[in-house]
XYZ file of C-alpha atoms in Angstrom:
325
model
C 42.091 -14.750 -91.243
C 44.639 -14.894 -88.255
C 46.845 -12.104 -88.218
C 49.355 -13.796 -85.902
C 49.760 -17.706 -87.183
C 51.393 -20.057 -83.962
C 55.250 -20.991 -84.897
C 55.498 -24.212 -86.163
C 57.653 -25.083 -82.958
C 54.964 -24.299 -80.606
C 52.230 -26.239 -82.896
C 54.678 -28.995 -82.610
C 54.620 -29.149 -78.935
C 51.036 -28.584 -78.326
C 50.398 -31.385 -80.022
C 53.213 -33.752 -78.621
C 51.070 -32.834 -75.357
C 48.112 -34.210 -76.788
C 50.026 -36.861 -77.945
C 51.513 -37.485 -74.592
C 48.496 -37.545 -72.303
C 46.266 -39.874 -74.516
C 49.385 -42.196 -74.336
C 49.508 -41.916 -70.401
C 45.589 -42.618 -70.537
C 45.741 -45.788 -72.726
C 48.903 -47.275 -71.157
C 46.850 -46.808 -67.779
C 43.785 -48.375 -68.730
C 45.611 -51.482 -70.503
C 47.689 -51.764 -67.213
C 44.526 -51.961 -65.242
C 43.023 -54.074 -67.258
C 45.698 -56.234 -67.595
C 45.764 -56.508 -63.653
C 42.359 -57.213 -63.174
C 42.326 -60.650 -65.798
C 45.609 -61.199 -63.693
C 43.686 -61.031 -60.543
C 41.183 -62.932 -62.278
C 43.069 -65.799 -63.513
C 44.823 -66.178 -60.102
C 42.822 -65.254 -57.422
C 39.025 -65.040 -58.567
C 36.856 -67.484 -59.555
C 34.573 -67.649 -62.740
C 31.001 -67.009 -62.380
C 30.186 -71.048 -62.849
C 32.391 -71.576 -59.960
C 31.314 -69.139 -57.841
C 27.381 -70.026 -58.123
C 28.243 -74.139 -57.415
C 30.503 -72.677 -54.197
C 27.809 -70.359 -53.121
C 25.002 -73.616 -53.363
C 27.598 -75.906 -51.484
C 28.079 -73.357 -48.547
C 24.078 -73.096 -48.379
C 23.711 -76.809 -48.247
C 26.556 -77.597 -46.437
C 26.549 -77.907 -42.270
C 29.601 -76.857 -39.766
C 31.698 -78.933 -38.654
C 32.278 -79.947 -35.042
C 35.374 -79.816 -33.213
C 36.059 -83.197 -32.448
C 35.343 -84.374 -28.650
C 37.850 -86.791 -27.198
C 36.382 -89.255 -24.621
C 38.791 -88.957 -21.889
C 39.685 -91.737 -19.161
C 39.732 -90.773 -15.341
C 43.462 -90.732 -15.555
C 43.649 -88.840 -18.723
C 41.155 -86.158 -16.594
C 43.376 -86.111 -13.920
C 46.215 -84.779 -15.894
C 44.245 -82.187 -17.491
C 42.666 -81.169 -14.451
C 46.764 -81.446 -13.606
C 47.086 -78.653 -16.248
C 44.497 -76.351 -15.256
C 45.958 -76.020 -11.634
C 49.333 -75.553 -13.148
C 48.764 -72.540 -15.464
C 46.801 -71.234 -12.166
C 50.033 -71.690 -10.500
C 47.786 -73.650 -7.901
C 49.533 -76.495 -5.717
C 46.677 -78.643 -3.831
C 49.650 -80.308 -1.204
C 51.045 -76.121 -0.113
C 48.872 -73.989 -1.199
C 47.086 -72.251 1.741
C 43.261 -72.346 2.958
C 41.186 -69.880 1.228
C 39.316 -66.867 2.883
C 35.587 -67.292 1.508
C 34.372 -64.159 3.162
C 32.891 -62.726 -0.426
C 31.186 -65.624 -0.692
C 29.625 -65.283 2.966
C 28.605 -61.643 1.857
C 27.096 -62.122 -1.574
C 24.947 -65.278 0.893
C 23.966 -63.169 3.465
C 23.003 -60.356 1.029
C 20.897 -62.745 -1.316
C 19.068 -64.890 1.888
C 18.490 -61.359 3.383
C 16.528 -60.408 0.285
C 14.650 -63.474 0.306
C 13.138 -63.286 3.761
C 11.799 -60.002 2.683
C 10.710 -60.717 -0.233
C 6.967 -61.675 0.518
C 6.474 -63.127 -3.535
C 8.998 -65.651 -2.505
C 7.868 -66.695 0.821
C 4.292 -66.821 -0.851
C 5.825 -69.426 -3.675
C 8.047 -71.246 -0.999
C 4.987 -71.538 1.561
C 2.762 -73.080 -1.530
C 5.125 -75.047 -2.690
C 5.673 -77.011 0.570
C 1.861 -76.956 0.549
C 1.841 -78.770 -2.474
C 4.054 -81.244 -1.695
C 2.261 -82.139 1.735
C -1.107 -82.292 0.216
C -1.205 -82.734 -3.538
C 0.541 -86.127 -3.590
C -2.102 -88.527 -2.116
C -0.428 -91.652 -3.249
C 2.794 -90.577 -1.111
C 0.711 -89.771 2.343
C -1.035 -92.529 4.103
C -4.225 -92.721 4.611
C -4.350 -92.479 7.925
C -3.094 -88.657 7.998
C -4.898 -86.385 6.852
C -4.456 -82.568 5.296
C -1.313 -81.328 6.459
C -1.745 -77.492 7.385
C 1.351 -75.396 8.013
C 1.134 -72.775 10.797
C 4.140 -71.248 11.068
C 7.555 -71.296 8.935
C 10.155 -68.672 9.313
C 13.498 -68.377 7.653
C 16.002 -67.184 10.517
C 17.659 -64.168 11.372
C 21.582 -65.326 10.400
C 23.446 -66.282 7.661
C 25.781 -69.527 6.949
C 29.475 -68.849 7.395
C 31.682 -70.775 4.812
C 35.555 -70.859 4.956
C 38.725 -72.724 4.354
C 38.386 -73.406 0.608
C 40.732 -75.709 -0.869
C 40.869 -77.795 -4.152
C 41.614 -81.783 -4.592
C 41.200 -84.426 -6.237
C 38.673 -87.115 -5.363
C 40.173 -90.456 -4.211
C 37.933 -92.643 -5.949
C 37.339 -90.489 -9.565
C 40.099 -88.597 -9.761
C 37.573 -85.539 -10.610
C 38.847 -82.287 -9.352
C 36.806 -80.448 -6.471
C 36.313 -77.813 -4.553
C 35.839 -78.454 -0.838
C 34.605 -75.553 1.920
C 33.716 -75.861 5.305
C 30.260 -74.363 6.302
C 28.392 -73.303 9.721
C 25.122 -72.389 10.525
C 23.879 -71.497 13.590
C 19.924 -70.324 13.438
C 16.581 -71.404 14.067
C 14.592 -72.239 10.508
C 11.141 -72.835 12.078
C 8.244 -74.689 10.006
C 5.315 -75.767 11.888
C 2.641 -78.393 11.083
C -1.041 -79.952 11.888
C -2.858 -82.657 10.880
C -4.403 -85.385 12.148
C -4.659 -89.171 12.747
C -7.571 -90.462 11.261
C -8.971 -93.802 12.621
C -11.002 -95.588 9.200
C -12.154 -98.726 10.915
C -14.850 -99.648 10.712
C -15.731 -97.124 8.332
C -13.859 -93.873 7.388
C -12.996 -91.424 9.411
C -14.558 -92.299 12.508
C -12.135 -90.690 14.761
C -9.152 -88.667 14.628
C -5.989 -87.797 16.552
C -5.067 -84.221 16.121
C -1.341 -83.638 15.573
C 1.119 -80.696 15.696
C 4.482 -80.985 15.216
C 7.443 -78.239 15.323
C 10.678 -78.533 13.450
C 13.640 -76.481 14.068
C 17.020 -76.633 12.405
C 19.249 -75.552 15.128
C 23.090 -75.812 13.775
C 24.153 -77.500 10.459
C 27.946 -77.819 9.776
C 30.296 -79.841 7.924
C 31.800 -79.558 4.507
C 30.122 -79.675 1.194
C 31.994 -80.821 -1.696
C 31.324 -79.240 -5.317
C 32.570 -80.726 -8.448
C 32.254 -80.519 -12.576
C 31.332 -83.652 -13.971
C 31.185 -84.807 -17.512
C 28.340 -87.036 -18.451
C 28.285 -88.669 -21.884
C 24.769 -88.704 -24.083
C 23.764 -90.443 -26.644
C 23.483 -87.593 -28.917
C 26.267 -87.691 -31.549
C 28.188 -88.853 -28.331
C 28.789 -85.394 -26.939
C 29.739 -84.773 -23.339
C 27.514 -82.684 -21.001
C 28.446 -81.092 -17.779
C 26.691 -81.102 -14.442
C 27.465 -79.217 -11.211
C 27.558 -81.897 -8.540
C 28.127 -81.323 -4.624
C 27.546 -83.535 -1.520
C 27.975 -83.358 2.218
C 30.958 -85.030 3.724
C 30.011 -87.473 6.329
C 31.639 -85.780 9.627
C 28.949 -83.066 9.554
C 26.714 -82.109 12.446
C 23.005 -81.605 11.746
C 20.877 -80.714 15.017
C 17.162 -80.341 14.377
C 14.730 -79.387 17.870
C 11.550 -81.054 17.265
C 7.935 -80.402 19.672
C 5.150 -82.210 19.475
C 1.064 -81.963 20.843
C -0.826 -84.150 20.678
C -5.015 -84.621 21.513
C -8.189 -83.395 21.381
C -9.428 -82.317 25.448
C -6.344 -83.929 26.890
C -2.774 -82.785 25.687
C 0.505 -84.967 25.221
C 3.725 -82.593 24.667
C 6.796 -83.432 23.218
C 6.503 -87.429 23.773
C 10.407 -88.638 24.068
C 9.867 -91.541 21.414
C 8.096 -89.592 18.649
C 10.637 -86.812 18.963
C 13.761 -89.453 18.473
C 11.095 -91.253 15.776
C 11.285 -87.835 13.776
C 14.714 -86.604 14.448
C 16.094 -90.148 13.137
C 13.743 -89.945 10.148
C 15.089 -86.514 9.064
C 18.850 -87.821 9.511
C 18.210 -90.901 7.245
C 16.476 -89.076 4.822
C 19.080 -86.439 4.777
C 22.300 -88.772 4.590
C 20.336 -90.839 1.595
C 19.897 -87.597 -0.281
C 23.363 -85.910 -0.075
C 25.911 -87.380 2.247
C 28.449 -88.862 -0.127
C 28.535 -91.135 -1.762
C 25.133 -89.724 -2.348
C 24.722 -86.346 -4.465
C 22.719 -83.940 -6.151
C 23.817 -83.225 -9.524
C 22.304 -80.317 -11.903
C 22.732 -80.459 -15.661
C 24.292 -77.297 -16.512
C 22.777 -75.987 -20.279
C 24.835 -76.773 -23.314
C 26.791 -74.962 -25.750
C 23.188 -75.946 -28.421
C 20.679 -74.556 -25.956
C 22.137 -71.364 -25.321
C 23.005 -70.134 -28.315
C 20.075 -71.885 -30.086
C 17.100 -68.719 -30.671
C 13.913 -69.898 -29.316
C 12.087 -68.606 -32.317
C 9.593 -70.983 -31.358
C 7.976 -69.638 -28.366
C 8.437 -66.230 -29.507
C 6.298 -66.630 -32.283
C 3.597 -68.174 -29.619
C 3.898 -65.610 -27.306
C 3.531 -63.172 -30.096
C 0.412 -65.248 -32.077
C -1.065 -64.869 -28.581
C -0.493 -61.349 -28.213
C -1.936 -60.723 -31.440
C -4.867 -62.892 -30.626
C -5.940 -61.229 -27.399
C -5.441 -57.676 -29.461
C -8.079 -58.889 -31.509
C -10.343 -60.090 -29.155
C -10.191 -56.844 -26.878
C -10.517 -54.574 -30.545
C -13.873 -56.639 -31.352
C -15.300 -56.243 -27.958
């Protein structure tokens, strides 16, 4: 039996307490509650809803920005644009200094010409272009051999960069002089074969020399859109040309004969030397160019699960092989 009984006061407010904290409980757990079917009702979706959104988003492919097909005047202008948030005018703004350029050249033709994997691929390349297109060479000459080919000791020497418009396209380009004063050496022989009256009978052996001396002008590069017929988007391709004032000086030497030699006759050497200028203004004096497809937006970011999968099938396949042997 307790000997000292609790005042009924103090009883009283104990269990007010009680009273008071399982109150504060409740009232906080119906206020959550009652917050969460509020978020429920107007921000969350029901679980029907939520499975049908969640199939659609599987099934469902992005969406393209839409491309608009522009006209050559409607380019203009936005090439217009560009040049204005540059702050570039193409009527004052002053010849460019494109000694960076001339540096990161220099630097990257210096490590070619040591580079004795690249002159390897270069040298069978050419090779396989002289020789390994039969339909192309005449029968009359046969193998072509090179004997010498040697990339210089200098570099090109680009300056006075500016940027205009074309005249005829409107298509905004970048224009640079160039120099380049060297001597790129390749030398050649083969020989004249005589077939009649039956193959072969005779032949003229041939060596020819070709030097570039000095190459200048300017050389024009330029963006240009090209429209596919996929879904009819727009590809770009890196274009450039030669402008027609340029200077190209080649030094050409010939021998020719078995016993008795011929050098350097005057009429083969003006033969060749107008040759290579023809062939060279058809292939990139404007309004002749070389244009490069640049890769899309689709091929670069597109994994090429593909070939990683072959490369590893074969990796795993010549693991095999070497484990069983």
């Amino acid at each position: 039996m307790d000997n000292n009984p609790q005042p009924p006061f103090a009883a009283a407010v104990q269990l007010a307490n009680g009273e008071f904290i399982k109150g504060f409980i409740s009232g906080q757990v119906i206020l959550c509650i009652l917050i969460f079917f509020l978020l429920k009702v107007f921000l969350l979706r029901n679980s029907t809803e939520t499975k049908l959104d969640l199939q659609r988003l599987k099934t469902q492919s992005f969406v393209l920005p839409k491309v608009r097909s522009m006209t050559v005047q409607q380019k203009h202008t936005s090439d217009s644009i560009v040049l204005s948030k540059l702050q570039y005018d193409t009527t004052t703004h002053p010849l460019e200094s494109c000694d960076w350029l001339n540096i990161l050249m220099a630097q990257l033709m210096s490590a070619l010409r040591n580079d004795p994997t690249f002159l390897e691929g270069l040298a069978t390349k050419l090779d396989h272009a002289f020789n390994n297109n039969s339909q192309k060479r005449p029968s009359f000459v046969g193998p072509i051999s090179i004997t010498e080919f040697t990339l210089g000791d200098e570099f090109p020497e680009f300056k006075s960069a500016r940027v205009r418009f074309g005249d005829k396209d409107g298509n905004m380009r970048t224009q640079m002089d160039f120099s380049f004063d060297d001597q790129i050496t390749i030398a050649l022989e083969t020989q004249a074969l005589i077939n009649w009256p039956k193959a072969a009978m005779a032949s003229l052996p041939i060596t020819l020399s070709f030097t570039l001396l000095k190459f200048s002008g300017t050389i024009v590069v330029e963006f240009v859109p090209q429209s596919t017929s996929d879904k009819g988007s727009l590809d770009t391709a890196l274009s450039f040309f030669i402008m027609e004032d340029f200077i190209l000086d080649f030094g050409v030497s010939s021998l020719l004969g078995h016993r008795t030699k011929v050098k350097d006759l005057p009429k083969l050497t003006s033969l060749i030397t107008s040759t290579l200028r023809a062939v060279f203004v058809q292939e990139l004096v404007y309004p002749a160019r070389k244009t490069f497809k640049l890769p899309n937006g689709y091929s670069i970011f597109t994994p090429k699960t593909a070939n990683t999968s072959s490369n590893f099938n074969e990796e795993a396949r010549s693991s095999a092989s070497s484990a069983s042997v």
